[in-house]
Structures are given as C-alpha cells and as structure tokens.
mmCIF file of C-alpha atoms in Angstrom:
data_model
loop_
_atom_site.group_PDB
_atom_site.id
_atom_site.type_symbol
_atom_site.label_atom_id
_atom_site.label_comp_id
_atom_site.label_asym_id
_atom_site.label_seq_id
_atom_site.Cartn_x
_atom_site.Cartn_y
_atom_site.Cartn_z
ATOM 1 C CA UNK A 1 71.634 18.343 -164.998
ATOM 2 C CA UNK A 2 72.784 19.204 -161.397
ATOM 3 C CA UNK A 3 73.803 22.774 -162.421
ATOM 4 C CA UNK A 4 70.300 23.297 -163.929
ATOM 5 C CA UNK A 5 68.786 22.006 -160.580
ATOM 6 C CA UNK A 6 70.913 24.168 -158.598
ATOM 7 C CA UNK A 7 70.073 27.130 -160.645
ATOM 8 C CA UNK A 8 66.379 26.347 -160.283
ATOM 9 C CA UNK A 9 66.739 25.930 -156.650
ATOM 10 C CA UNK A 10 68.801 29.311 -156.363
ATOM 11 C CA UNK A 11 66.130 31.153 -158.326
ATOM 12 C CA UNK A 12 63.295 29.808 -156.354
ATOM 13 C CA UNK A 13 64.911 30.477 -153.123
ATOM 14 C CA UNK A 14 65.697 33.984 -154.303
ATOM 15 C CA UNK A 15 62.070 34.576 -155.213
ATOM 16 C CA UNK A 16 60.766 33.106 -152.027
ATOM 17 C CA UNK A 17 63.217 35.184 -150.171
ATOM 18 C CA UNK A 18 62.372 38.390 -151.852
ATOM 19 C CA UNK A 19 58.666 37.770 -151.345
ATOM 20 C CA UNK A 20 59.069 37.103 -147.667
ATOM 21 C CA UNK A 21 61.075 40.277 -147.056
ATOM 22 C CA UNK A 22 58.543 42.400 -149.077
ATOM 23 C CA UNK A 23 55.675 40.773 -147.052
ATOM 24 C CA UNK A 24 57.646 41.287 -143.762
ATOM 25 C CA UNK A 25 58.660 44.912 -144.800
ATOM 26 C CA UNK A 26 54.933 45.587 -145.447
ATOM 27 C CA UNK A 27 53.570 44.233 -142.235
ATOM 28 C CA UNK A 28 56.232 46.127 -140.502
ATOM 29 C CA UNK A 29 54.994 49.328 -142.228
ATOM 30 C CA UNK A 30 51.393 48.598 -141.463
ATOM 31 C CA UNK A 31 52.237 48.176 -137.710
ATOM 32 C CA UNK A 32 54.573 51.018 -137.451
ATOM 33 C CA UNK A 33 52.082 53.368 -139.220
ATOM 34 C CA UNK A 34 49.162 52.329 -136.903
ATOM 35 C CA UNK A 35 48.141 55.173 -134.628
ATOM 36 C CA UNK A 36 45.107 56.380 -132.856
ATOM 37 C CA UNK A 37 43.533 59.890 -132.885
ATOM 38 C CA UNK A 38 42.705 60.152 -129.388
ATOM 39 C CA UNK A 39 40.282 62.878 -127.871
ATOM 40 C CA UNK A 40 39.939 65.863 -130.110
ATOM 41 C CA UNK A 41 37.924 68.932 -130.683
ATOM 42 C CA UNK A 42 36.025 68.767 -133.860
ATOM 43 C CA UNK A 43 35.521 71.306 -136.673
ATOM 44 C CA UNK A 44 31.992 72.447 -136.987
ATOM 45 C CA UNK A 45 30.615 73.522 -140.182
ATOM 46 C CA UNK A 46 28.142 76.229 -139.419
ATOM 47 C CA UNK A 47 25.037 76.681 -141.513
ATOM 48 C CA UNK A 48 22.098 77.248 -139.392
ATOM 49 C CA UNK A 49 20.851 80.394 -137.663
ATOM 50 C CA UNK A 50 18.588 78.539 -135.212
ATOM 51 C CA UNK A 51 20.628 79.035 -131.895
ATOM 52 C CA UNK A 52 18.689 76.883 -129.540
ATOM 53 C CA UNK A 53 16.095 74.195 -128.837
ATOM 54 C CA UNK A 54 13.069 74.767 -126.620
ATOM 55 C CA UNK A 55 11.685 72.873 -123.744
ATOM 56 C CA UNK A 56 8.365 71.307 -124.651
ATOM 57 C CA UNK A 57 8.778 71.350 -128.496
ATOM 58 C CA UNK A 58 8.781 68.165 -130.364
ATOM 59 C CA UNK A 59 11.993 67.270 -132.236
ATOM 60 C CA UNK A 60 12.990 64.303 -134.296
ATOM 61 C CA UNK A 61 16.422 62.302 -134.266
ATOM 62 C CA UNK A 62 17.458 59.729 -136.850
ATOM 63 C CA UNK A 63 20.465 57.284 -136.814
ATOM 64 C CA UNK A 64 21.627 55.487 -139.998
ATOM 65 C CA UNK A 65 24.718 53.179 -140.667
ATOM 66 C CA UNK A 66 25.104 53.403 -144.338
ATOM 67 C CA UNK A 67 27.830 50.755 -144.451
ATOM 68 C CA UNK A 68 30.171 52.975 -146.741
ATOM 69 C CA UNK A 69 27.698 52.501 -149.547
ATOM 70 C CA UNK A 70 28.498 48.829 -150.111
ATOM 71 C CA UNK A 71 25.775 46.828 -148.720
ATOM 72 C CA UNK A 72 23.283 46.540 -151.518
ATOM 73 C CA UNK A 73 20.806 43.699 -151.140
ATOM 74 C CA UNK A 74 22.962 41.213 -152.922
ATOM 75 C CA UNK A 75 26.186 41.931 -151.020
ATOM 76 C CA UNK A 76 27.807 39.859 -148.487
ATOM 77 C CA UNK A 77 30.778 40.766 -146.181
ATOM 78 C CA UNK A 78 33.791 38.351 -145.692
ATOM 79 C CA UNK A 79 33.783 38.786 -141.954
ATOM 80 C CA UNK A 80 29.992 37.987 -141.361
ATOM 81 C CA UNK A 81 29.470 34.273 -140.524
ATOM 82 C CA UNK A 82 26.178 32.564 -139.754
ATOM 83 C CA UNK A 83 24.326 29.429 -140.208
ATOM 84 C CA UNK A 84 22.091 28.092 -143.056
ATOM 85 C CA UNK A 85 18.685 26.557 -142.155
ATOM 86 C CA UNK A 86 20.087 23.157 -142.061
ATOM 87 C CA UNK A 87 22.770 24.168 -139.592
ATOM 88 C CA UNK A 88 25.743 24.498 -141.991
ATOM 89 C CA UNK A 89 27.986 27.526 -141.393
ATOM 90 C CA UNK A 90 27.768 30.373 -143.823
ATOM 91 C CA UNK A 91 30.055 33.138 -144.550
ATOM 92 C CA UNK A 92 30.068 36.345 -146.611
ATOM 93 C CA UNK A 93 32.525 37.054 -149.444
ATOM 94 C CA UNK A 94 33.401 40.717 -150.406
ATOM 95 C CA UNK A 95 35.406 43.053 -148.566
ATOM 96 C CA UNK A 96 35.000 46.402 -150.818
ATOM 97 C CA UNK A 97 31.801 47.514 -152.467
ATOM 98 C CA UNK A 98 31.038 45.319 -155.762
ATOM 99 C CA UNK A 99 31.128 48.361 -157.867
ATOM 100 C CA UNK A 100 31.271 52.199 -157.913
ATOM 101 C CA UNK A 101 27.841 52.377 -159.351
ATOM 102 C CA UNK A 102 26.541 50.471 -156.088
ATOM 103 C CA UNK A 103 28.170 52.978 -153.801
ATOM 104 C CA UNK A 104 26.756 55.796 -155.827
ATOM 105 C CA UNK A 105 23.268 54.084 -155.777
ATOM 106 C CA UNK A 106 23.434 53.268 -152.141
ATOM 107 C CA UNK A 107 24.725 56.636 -151.003
ATOM 108 C CA UNK A 108 22.287 58.711 -153.041
ATOM 109 C CA UNK A 109 19.541 56.318 -151.892
ATOM 110 C CA UNK A 110 20.381 56.669 -148.112
ATOM 111 C CA UNK A 111 20.613 60.422 -148.303
ATOM 112 C CA UNK A 112 17.263 60.664 -150.021
ATOM 113 C CA UNK A 113 15.481 58.383 -147.346
ATOM 114 C CA UNK A 114 16.943 60.805 -144.589
ATOM 115 C CA UNK A 115 15.758 63.969 -146.424
ATOM 116 C CA UNK A 116 12.205 62.515 -146.823
ATOM 117 C CA UNK A 117 12.238 61.890 -143.031
ATOM 118 C CA UNK A 118 13.282 65.497 -142.479
ATOM 119 C CA UNK A 119 14.780 65.024 -138.879
ATOM 120 C CA UNK A 120 16.139 67.927 -136.660
ATOM 121 C CA UNK A 121 19.191 65.803 -135.734
ATOM 122 C CA UNK A 122 21.032 62.988 -137.860
ATOM 123 C CA UNK A 123 23.745 60.516 -136.781
ATOM 124 C CA UNK A 124 25.381 58.666 -139.814
ATOM 125 C CA UNK A 125 27.854 55.816 -139.215
ATOM 126 C CA UNK A 126 30.453 54.266 -141.622
ATOM 127 C CA UNK A 127 30.641 57.349 -143.796
ATOM 128 C CA UNK A 128 33.657 57.156 -146.046
ATOM 129 C CA UNK A 129 35.718 60.139 -147.189
ATOM 130 C CA UNK A 130 38.639 58.663 -149.113
ATOM 131 C CA UNK A 131 38.677 54.787 -149.257
ATOM 132 C CA UNK A 132 39.552 52.056 -151.581
ATOM 133 C CA UNK A 133 36.464 50.002 -150.511
ATOM 134 C CA UNK A 134 34.032 52.833 -151.467
ATOM 135 C CA UNK A 135 36.011 53.702 -154.919
ATOM 136 C CA UNK A 136 37.093 57.008 -153.199
ATOM 137 C CA UNK A 137 33.659 58.674 -153.161
ATOM 138 C CA UNK A 138 33.409 61.213 -150.447
ATOM 139 C CA UNK A 139 30.116 60.246 -148.814
ATOM 140 C CA UNK A 140 30.662 63.000 -146.092
ATOM 141 C CA UNK A 141 30.657 65.717 -148.704
ATOM 142 C CA UNK A 142 27.779 64.326 -150.432
ATOM 143 C CA UNK A 143 25.730 64.341 -147.104
ATOM 144 C CA UNK A 144 26.852 67.867 -146.311
ATOM 145 C CA UNK A 145 25.795 69.120 -149.733
ATOM 146 C CA UNK A 146 22.631 67.321 -149.261
ATOM 147 C CA UNK A 147 21.744 69.205 -146.033
ATOM 148 C CA UNK A 148 23.010 72.615 -146.693
ATOM 149 C CA UNK A 149 20.954 74.252 -143.807
ATOM 150 C CA UNK A 150 22.306 72.003 -141.103
ATOM 151 C CA UNK A 151 25.359 72.304 -138.804
ATOM 152 C CA UNK A 152 27.682 69.593 -139.558
ATOM 153 C CA UNK A 153 30.499 67.540 -137.921
ATOM 154 C CA UNK A 154 32.843 64.578 -138.893
ATOM 155 C CA UNK A 155 34.647 62.385 -136.338
ATOM 156 C CA UNK A 156 37.175 60.038 -137.985
ATOM 157 C CA UNK A 157 36.736 56.352 -136.579
ATOM 158 C CA UNK A 158 38.564 54.320 -139.177
ATOM 159 C CA UNK A 159 41.748 55.334 -140.858
ATOM 160 C CA UNK A 160 44.266 52.724 -142.027
ATOM 161 C CA UNK A 161 47.030 52.077 -144.479
ATOM 162 C CA UNK A 162 46.332 49.817 -147.555
ATOM 163 C CA UNK A 163 45.048 46.408 -146.102
ATOM 164 C CA UNK A 164 45.737 43.714 -148.635
ATOM 165 C CA UNK A 165 43.346 41.275 -147.148
ATOM 166 C CA UNK A 166 41.346 39.485 -148.107
ATOM 167 C CA UNK A 167 43.777 38.685 -150.982
ATOM 168 C CA UNK A 168 40.956 38.205 -153.385
ATOM 169 C CA UNK A 169 39.131 41.544 -152.762
ATOM 170 C CA UNK A 170 41.751 43.550 -150.799
ATOM 171 C CA UNK A 171 40.065 46.188 -148.294
ATOM 172 C CA UNK A 172 42.802 48.752 -149.046
ATOM 173 C CA UNK A 173 43.204 52.177 -147.779
ATOM 174 C CA UNK A 174 40.265 53.391 -145.492
ATOM 175 C CA UNK A 175 39.233 56.848 -144.109
ATOM 176 C CA UNK A 176 35.794 56.766 -142.637
ATOM 177 C CA UNK A 177 33.953 58.522 -139.767
ATOM 178 C CA UNK A 178 30.681 59.601 -137.979
ATOM 179 C CA UNK A 179 28.758 62.346 -139.640
ATOM 180 C CA UNK A 180 26.560 64.373 -137.335
ATOM 181 C CA UNK A 181 23.849 67.079 -138.611
ATOM 182 C CA UNK A 182 21.758 69.469 -136.543
ATOM 183 C CA UNK A 183 19.207 71.989 -137.540
ATOM 184 C CA UNK A 184 20.365 73.829 -134.498
ATOM 185 C CA UNK A 185 23.700 75.672 -133.980
ATOM 186 C CA UNK A 186 26.474 73.232 -132.420
ATOM 187 C CA UNK A 187 28.298 75.481 -130.121
ATOM 188 C CA UNK A 188 31.080 72.727 -129.135
ATOM 189 C CA UNK A 189 31.973 69.192 -130.603
ATOM 190 C CA UNK A 190 34.447 66.766 -129.464
ATOM 191 C CA UNK A 191 35.859 63.340 -130.555
ATOM 192 C CA UNK A 192 35.933 60.980 -127.635
ATOM 193 C CA UNK A 193 38.022 57.804 -128.077
ATOM 194 C CA UNK A 194 36.722 54.212 -127.304
ATOM 195 C CA UNK A 195 38.914 51.278 -126.278
ATOM 196 C CA UNK A 196 39.647 48.834 -129.095
ATOM 197 C CA UNK A 197 41.515 45.553 -129.137
ATOM 198 C CA UNK A 198 45.382 45.451 -128.265
ATOM 199 C CA UNK A 199 45.897 42.495 -130.551
ATOM 200 C CA UNK A 200 46.674 42.689 -134.183
ATOM 201 C CA UNK A 201 42.980 42.616 -134.937
ATOM 202 C CA UNK A 202 43.163 46.218 -134.146
ATOM 203 C CA UNK A 203 44.526 46.898 -137.756
ATOM 204 C CA UNK A 204 41.154 45.760 -138.975
ATOM 205 C CA UNK A 205 38.973 47.403 -136.397
ATOM 206 C CA UNK A 206 37.832 50.957 -136.621
ATOM 207 C CA UNK A 207 39.416 53.553 -134.609
ATOM 208 C CA UNK A 208 36.412 53.540 -132.455
ATOM 209 C CA UNK A 209 35.016 56.723 -130.997
ATOM 210 C CA UNK A 210 31.782 58.691 -130.258
ATOM 211 C CA UNK A 211 31.425 62.286 -130.905
ATOM 212 C CA UNK A 212 29.729 64.857 -128.766
ATOM 213 C CA UNK A 213 27.964 68.018 -130.018
ATOM 214 C CA UNK A 214 26.618 70.475 -127.519
ATOM 215 C CA UNK A 215 23.589 72.718 -128.316
ATOM 216 C CA UNK A 216 21.776 75.303 -126.235
ATOM 217 C CA UNK A 217 18.556 75.136 -124.771
ATOM 218 C CA UNK A 218 16.237 78.007 -124.002
ATOM 219 C CA UNK A 219 16.192 77.387 -120.247
ATOM 220 C CA UNK A 220 19.962 77.776 -119.802
ATOM 221 C CA UNK A 221 20.954 74.291 -120.114
ATOM 222 C CA UNK A 222 22.554 72.239 -122.934
ATOM 223 C CA UNK A 223 21.440 69.456 -125.203
ATOM 224 C CA UNK A 224 24.241 66.968 -126.088
ATOM 225 C CA UNK A 225 23.548 64.913 -129.245
ATOM 226 C CA UNK A 226 26.195 62.208 -129.250
ATOM 227 C CA UNK A 227 26.843 59.857 -132.190
ATOM 228 C CA UNK A 228 28.280 56.293 -131.266
ATOM 229 C CA UNK A 229 29.553 53.285 -133.130
ATOM 230 C CA UNK A 230 30.790 50.461 -130.898
ATOM 231 C CA UNK A 231 32.921 47.483 -131.932
ATOM 232 C CA UNK A 232 31.702 44.467 -133.836
ATOM 233 C CA UNK A 233 33.442 41.233 -134.334
ATOM 234 C CA UNK A 234 34.039 41.331 -130.449
ATOM 235 C CA UNK A 235 33.240 37.664 -129.476
ATOM 236 C CA UNK A 236 32.093 37.592 -125.834
ATOM 237 C CA UNK A 237 31.651 41.388 -126.046
ATOM 238 C CA UNK A 238 34.783 42.299 -123.928
ATOM 239 C CA UNK A 239 35.741 45.342 -125.711
ATOM 240 C CA UNK A 240 32.151 46.535 -126.115
ATOM 241 C CA UNK A 241 31.843 46.177 -122.202
ATOM 242 C CA UNK A 242 34.823 48.628 -121.958
ATOM 243 C CA UNK A 243 33.288 50.987 -124.404
ATOM 244 C CA UNK A 244 30.050 51.145 -122.614
ATOM 245 C CA UNK A 245 31.771 51.947 -119.435
ATOM 246 C CA UNK A 246 33.593 54.994 -121.223
ATOM 247 C CA UNK A 247 30.496 56.300 -122.460
ATOM 248 C CA UNK A 248 28.909 56.023 -119.105
ATOM 249 C CA UNK A 249 31.707 58.257 -117.743
ATOM 250 C CA UNK A 250 30.603 60.881 -120.035
ATOM 251 C CA UNK A 251 26.951 60.544 -119.447
ATOM 252 C CA UNK A 252 27.536 60.739 -115.826
ATOM 253 C CA UNK A 253 29.478 64.131 -116.166
ATOM 254 C CA UNK A 254 26.730 65.583 -118.324
ATOM 255 C CA UNK A 255 23.906 64.320 -115.669
ATOM 256 C CA UNK A 256 25.935 66.031 -112.942
ATOM 257 C CA UNK A 257 25.475 69.249 -114.757
ATOM 258 C CA UNK A 258 21.726 68.699 -115.333
ATOM 259 C CA UNK A 259 21.925 68.911 -119.130
ATOM 260 C CA UNK A 260 19.937 66.622 -121.653
ATOM 261 C CA UNK A 261 21.386 63.828 -123.733
ATOM 262 C CA UNK A 262 20.350 62.036 -126.828
ATOM 263 C CA UNK A 263 22.755 59.432 -128.146
ATOM 264 C CA UNK A 264 22.133 57.798 -131.339
ATOM 265 C CA UNK A 265 24.206 54.925 -133.198
ATOM 266 C CA UNK A 266 25.028 51.364 -134.011
ATOM 267 C CA UNK A 267 25.481 49.426 -130.737
ATOM 268 C CA UNK A 268 26.465 46.020 -132.219
ATOM 269 C CA UNK A 269 24.284 44.638 -129.234
ATOM 270 C CA UNK A 270 20.871 43.135 -129.492
ATOM 271 C CA UNK A 271 18.672 45.804 -128.053
ATOM 272 C CA UNK A 272 15.427 43.999 -127.731
ATOM 273 C CA UNK A 273 16.187 40.679 -126.081
ATOM 274 C CA UNK A 274 15.485 40.980 -122.290
ATOM 275 C CA UNK A 275 14.655 44.428 -122.718
ATOM 276 C CA UNK A 276 11.944 45.286 -120.184
ATOM 277 C CA UNK A 277 9.891 47.234 -122.448
ATOM 278 C CA UNK A 278 9.018 44.003 -124.619
ATOM 279 C CA UNK A 279 7.963 40.654 -123.821
ATOM 280 C CA UNK A 280 10.334 38.483 -122.253
ATOM 281 C CA UNK A 281 8.609 35.026 -121.953
ATOM 282 C CA UNK A 282 10.191 32.033 -123.661
ATOM 283 C CA UNK A 283 9.423 31.926 -127.250
ATOM 284 C CA UNK A 284 8.573 35.736 -127.615
ATOM 285 C CA UNK A 285 12.041 37.223 -128.074
ATOM 286 C CA UNK A 286 11.949 39.348 -131.227
ATOM 287 C CA UNK A 287 14.365 37.759 -134.006
ATOM 288 C CA UNK A 288 16.292 35.573 -131.933
ATOM 289 C CA UNK A 289 14.372 32.393 -133.107
ATOM 290 C CA UNK A 290 13.939 33.182 -136.782
ATOM 291 C CA UNK A 291 14.987 30.585 -139.131
ATOM 292 C CA UNK A 292 17.246 28.894 -136.576
ATOM 293 C CA UNK A 293 15.211 26.404 -134.858
ATOM 294 C CA UNK A 294 17.524 23.594 -136.029
ATOM 295 C CA UNK A 295 20.053 24.256 -133.187
ATOM 296 C CA UNK A 296 19.184 26.608 -130.298
ATOM 297 C CA UNK A 297 22.720 26.992 -129.431
ATOM 298 C CA UNK A 298 23.473 28.644 -132.825
ATOM 299 C CA UNK A 299 20.566 30.991 -132.848
ATOM 300 C CA UNK A 300 22.508 34.120 -133.243
ATOM 301 C CA UNK A 301 25.758 34.864 -134.916
ATOM 302 C CA UNK A 302 28.889 34.801 -132.556
ATOM 303 C CA UNK A 303 29.303 38.765 -133.121
ATOM 304 C CA UNK A 304 25.936 39.585 -131.353
ATOM 305 C CA UNK A 305 25.732 40.120 -127.754
ATOM 306 C CA UNK A 306 22.749 41.092 -125.569
ATOM 307 C CA UNK A 307 22.629 44.756 -124.301
ATOM 308 C CA UNK A 308 20.266 43.714 -121.451
ATOM 309 C CA UNK A 309 21.014 40.785 -118.947
ATOM 310 C CA UNK A 310 18.480 38.137 -118.156
ATOM 311 C CA UNK A 311 16.926 40.408 -115.401
ATOM 312 C CA UNK A 312 16.246 43.085 -117.768
ATOM 313 C CA UNK A 313 18.993 45.436 -116.508
ATOM 314 C CA UNK A 314 21.117 47.364 -119.066
ATOM 315 C CA UNK A 315 24.712 48.362 -118.427
ATOM 316 C CA UNK A 316 23.665 52.049 -118.372
ATOM 317 C CA UNK A 317 24.128 54.240 -115.361
ATOM 318 C CA UNK A 318 20.756 55.265 -113.523
ATOM 319 C CA UNK A 319 19.108 58.287 -115.141
ATOM 320 C CA UNK A 320 19.217 56.940 -118.694
ATOM 321 C CA UNK A 321 17.068 54.608 -120.800
ATOM 322 C CA UNK A 322 17.202 52.883 -124.107
ATOM 323 C CA UNK A 323 14.980 53.650 -126.829
ATOM 324 C CA UNK A 324 14.678 50.684 -129.365
ATOM 325 C CA UNK A 325 11.972 49.560 -131.613
ATOM 326 C CA UNK A 326 10.561 46.027 -132.609
ATOM 327 C CA UNK A 327 8.371 47.036 -135.498
ATOM 328 C CA UNK A 328 11.111 46.279 -138.025
ATOM 329 C CA UNK A 329 14.600 44.705 -137.784
ATOM 330 C CA UNK A 330 17.384 47.399 -137.926
ATOM 331 C CA UNK A 331 20.267 45.210 -138.937
ATOM 332 C CA UNK A 332 20.917 42.115 -141.199
ATOM 333 C CA UNK A 333 23.734 39.661 -140.925
ATOM 334 C CA UNK A 334 25.740 39.543 -144.321
ATOM 335 C CA UNK A 335 26.724 35.909 -144.577
ATOM 336 C CA UNK A 336 24.154 35.665 -147.296
ATOM 337 C CA UNK A 337 22.257 38.166 -149.496
ATOM 338 C CA UNK A 338 19.291 39.732 -148.206
ATOM 339 C CA UNK A 339 16.448 37.181 -148.561
ATOM 340 C CA UNK A 340 13.363 38.070 -146.281
ATOM 341 C CA UNK A 341 12.508 34.865 -144.018
ATOM 342 C CA UNK A 342 16.077 33.483 -144.422
ATOM 343 C CA UNK A 343 18.587 36.182 -143.582
ATOM 344 C CA UNK A 344 19.323 36.781 -139.997
ATOM 345 C CA UNK A 345 18.030 40.044 -138.590
ATOM 346 C CA UNK A 346 18.180 41.781 -135.402
ATOM 347 C CA UNK A 347 18.021 45.241 -133.888
ATOM 348 C CA UNK A 348 21.336 46.826 -132.918
ATOM 349 C CA UNK A 349 20.467 50.551 -133.739
ATOM 350 C CA UNK A 350 18.661 52.952 -131.357
ATOM 351 C CA UNK A 351 19.066 55.728 -128.952
ATOM 352 C CA UNK A 352 20.038 56.318 -125.323
ATOM 353 C CA UNK A 353 18.305 59.368 -123.671
ATOM 354 C CA UNK A 354 18.558 61.013 -120.286
ATOM 355 C CA UNK A 355 15.305 61.000 -118.060
ATOM 356 C CA UNK A 356 14.539 64.678 -118.514
ATOM 357 C CA UNK A 357 13.682 63.908 -122.178
ATOM 358 C CA UNK A 358 9.989 62.645 -122.978
ATOM 359 C CA UNK A 359 9.946 60.051 -125.834
ATOM 360 C CA UNK A 360 6.964 60.697 -128.115
ATOM 361 C CA UNK A 361 7.327 58.039 -130.543
ATOM 362 C CA UNK A 362 9.976 55.736 -132.166
ATOM 363 C CA UNK A 363 10.300 53.343 -135.028
ATOM 364 C CA UNK A 364 12.666 51.395 -137.236
ATOM 365 C CA UNK A 365 12.080 52.419 -140.663
ATOM 366 C CA UNK A 366 11.863 50.115 -143.757
ATOM 367 C CA UNK A 367 13.685 51.248 -146.920
ATOM 368 C CA UNK A 368 11.927 50.158 -150.217
ATOM 369 C CA UNK A 369 12.912 48.806 -153.654
ATOM 370 C CA UNK A 370 16.650 48.091 -153.360
ATOM 371 C CA UNK A 371 18.942 46.526 -156.191
ATOM 372 C CA UNK A 372 17.095 43.156 -155.993
ATOM 373 C CA UNK A 373 13.813 44.864 -156.343
ATOM 374 C CA UNK A 374 12.423 44.047 -153.107
ATOM 375 C CA UNK A 375 11.852 45.836 -149.885
ATOM 376 C CA UNK A 376 14.123 46.111 -146.743
ATOM 377 C CA UNK A 377 17.695 47.064 -146.378
ATOM 378 C CA UNK A 378 17.585 48.790 -149.819
ATOM 379 C CA UNK A 379 20.871 50.781 -149.298
ATOM 380 C CA UNK A 380 22.525 49.389 -146.406
ATOM 381 C CA UNK A 381 22.757 46.181 -144.182
ATOM 382 C CA UNK A 382 20.956 48.700 -141.660
ATOM 383 C CA UNK A 383 17.852 50.439 -141.648
ATOM 384 C CA UNK A 384 17.431 53.988 -140.501
ATOM 385 C CA UNK A 385 15.757 54.259 -136.911
ATOM 386 C CA UNK A 386 14.042 57.428 -135.677
ATOM 387 C CA UNK A 387 12.247 58.674 -132.621
ATOM 388 C CA UNK A 388 10.550 61.997 -131.530
ATOM 389 C CA UNK A 389 11.138 63.549 -128.183
ATOM 390 C CA UNK A 390 10.535 66.591 -125.998
ATOM 391 C CA UNK A 391 12.690 68.314 -123.360
ATOM 392 C CA UNK A 392 11.234 68.413 -119.965
#
C-alpha cells in the first residue's frame, strides 16, 4: 500500500511539475515576445485620382469602431463590468466572437452602413487582419475591396502572441489595426505611438497608436486626417491622460504650420458630460443617469471617464474643439446583451477639429435590425458617428 501511495504521489508531483514548467515557459514566451511597433511610416494604397481638397467645399467624415466583428446584439465581453438595476454587479462572458457567421454578418453589415453614408473620409477602429478572436477573417481586406476608389492605410495597434485567457474562451492570437480611407490622395501617412501601461496588463492592451494621413489643399496648405483609438479599462484615466498629451503635441506641430486637422476615433471618454455645447445642469447630463438611479456612486462603469472637467474645459490645446453628438448614444457597455432601456449607453466616439474648420452638421447614426431583430448597435458595440465640414 505504501508503494502504491508513493507511486501516486510521485506521478501527481510529476504532472503538477510538468504543468508548472509548461505554464512558466509559456508566460516567459509571451513576455519575451512582447514588443511595441513604435513610430513608423505607413504604406499607402493609392486608388484615387483626386489630388486635393478645396477650401469652402463641404466634406463628410465618418468614424466607426467595428469591434473586430464580434459584437452582435447578444454579445457580452468578459472585461466589461457594470451594474444591474438593483445594484448587483454584472460582467460580460465572451472573449472572441461567438461564431464565424457572426463575424461575417457584422463585418459586411458595418461596411454596408458606411457605403450607404458615402463619406469622403472614414476612420475604422478594431479592424482585424489575422486573429483567433475573429476566426482569421481579414476585415481590412474586406473594407479595402468594398471601397476600391479610396486611398487606404492600415496602422497596426494590437499584435500579440496567443493569449490563453480567459481559459474558457481564449482570446488567442491577435493582429488588428486602424483602417483609414480617403477619397483624396494621401501624400504621407505615419503611425504615432501612444503610451500604454508598463504593468503586465500591457499584454492584454492594444499597442495603442494614432495614424496621420496628409492631404493637399488647393490653397497650398495640408489637411491632416487622423485616426485615433485610446486605451480602455484604464481606471482613473491615467494612461489616457498621457495619450491626450501625446496627441496634443502632434496637434501643436500641425497648428504651428497653419494646416487643417480632423481627428476621428474612439476616445473611451464620455464626450458629453460637462461639454459646454450641451446642458450641464443637475439632472440633464445625457446618458449618465439612465437605469442607475439606485446608486449615484455607481452611475457609470469604472472604465469610463469624462473628457471635460466640471468647468467645461477639455484637455485639448487652444485652437481645437470637440465635435460630439447627443442625438443617439455611440457606445454600449457589454456587461449584458443589448437591451434598450437597460444596457448602459454613452457617447465616446467623435471628432476633434482645428478652429480653421467650419462644422456644418454632425450626428451619431443608429444602425438597424441586428441579430436580435432590434434597432441600435446592429453590428458592433459602437455606432458610426459622422460630421460634415468646410475648410475656411
């Protein structure tokens, strides 16, 4: 009996030791293989013969975070936490898309929405090229083929080794980026690195960046169209504060040259609360009090921070303004399925423009008839946002 017990203990210890060595080796591999891309020159896919934009003409820009094609109306994400109506904490479940069919449905649906809007400039975020989470569907290629007459760039902002987390629905290998389209010739394009966390959480964060695309204007100046996606799950907004400062540094340089700027993207900040362009009286803040009157201290998810302070001041340098809309929410929390009136919503998508640009109109669009057969957030946890403008 003692021999049997010893044998069992030896085998058990050997198995545990092998698992520990394998796990340690894998963790070491992930850490050692981690690298950041840095600042680089981007390849430009030239397809248009329109060489310059004109002062006084009206143009349309659209920004859309397509959520790597995973976020159907019945999708929840394991990192998204929130609160139910009675105050009970809630959390999403999935890490990758529920099926390949969902990715195909959401990708094609998002593309069709943008085609119908017919914008001159498009900023896509969370576009996968070769990722486990999206069943290795090349969404950037699908976008490029759908807009054959647009100039095109891709800036990688998430690349990782196989991530075996969460264990029940592993995120896997990820290659993803920011896709930018222009009806007008892009003369230069660059990838600009954002600061990210220096803790182990960096392995699960994107290799954050913004991309800059330069276009000629008929008055001898340039228009910069910039695609940006700032960090999420940054409690307290420490990392995003640094990222805003890095974007500001580029905006200052462009301003010093007298050029025009349109920045589109997902800011992962509430763009409406304390925004001086909207009401700021108690009880009138858009979306901040929906379905959460049970506990004012928990009225928003922890990942969401305000872009404006209580005085209405933004972190932007002088000479730039935020263009955001309150006609429709642009983002939903993914702690529960999309359920109008219950799912937490906010506005984190919008634009930054230089003061030498006139804003003609702006809106948050609403997508229709998603997987659950209801309106809103039909193809992503974000809605497309658009605005029309003129160069002064």
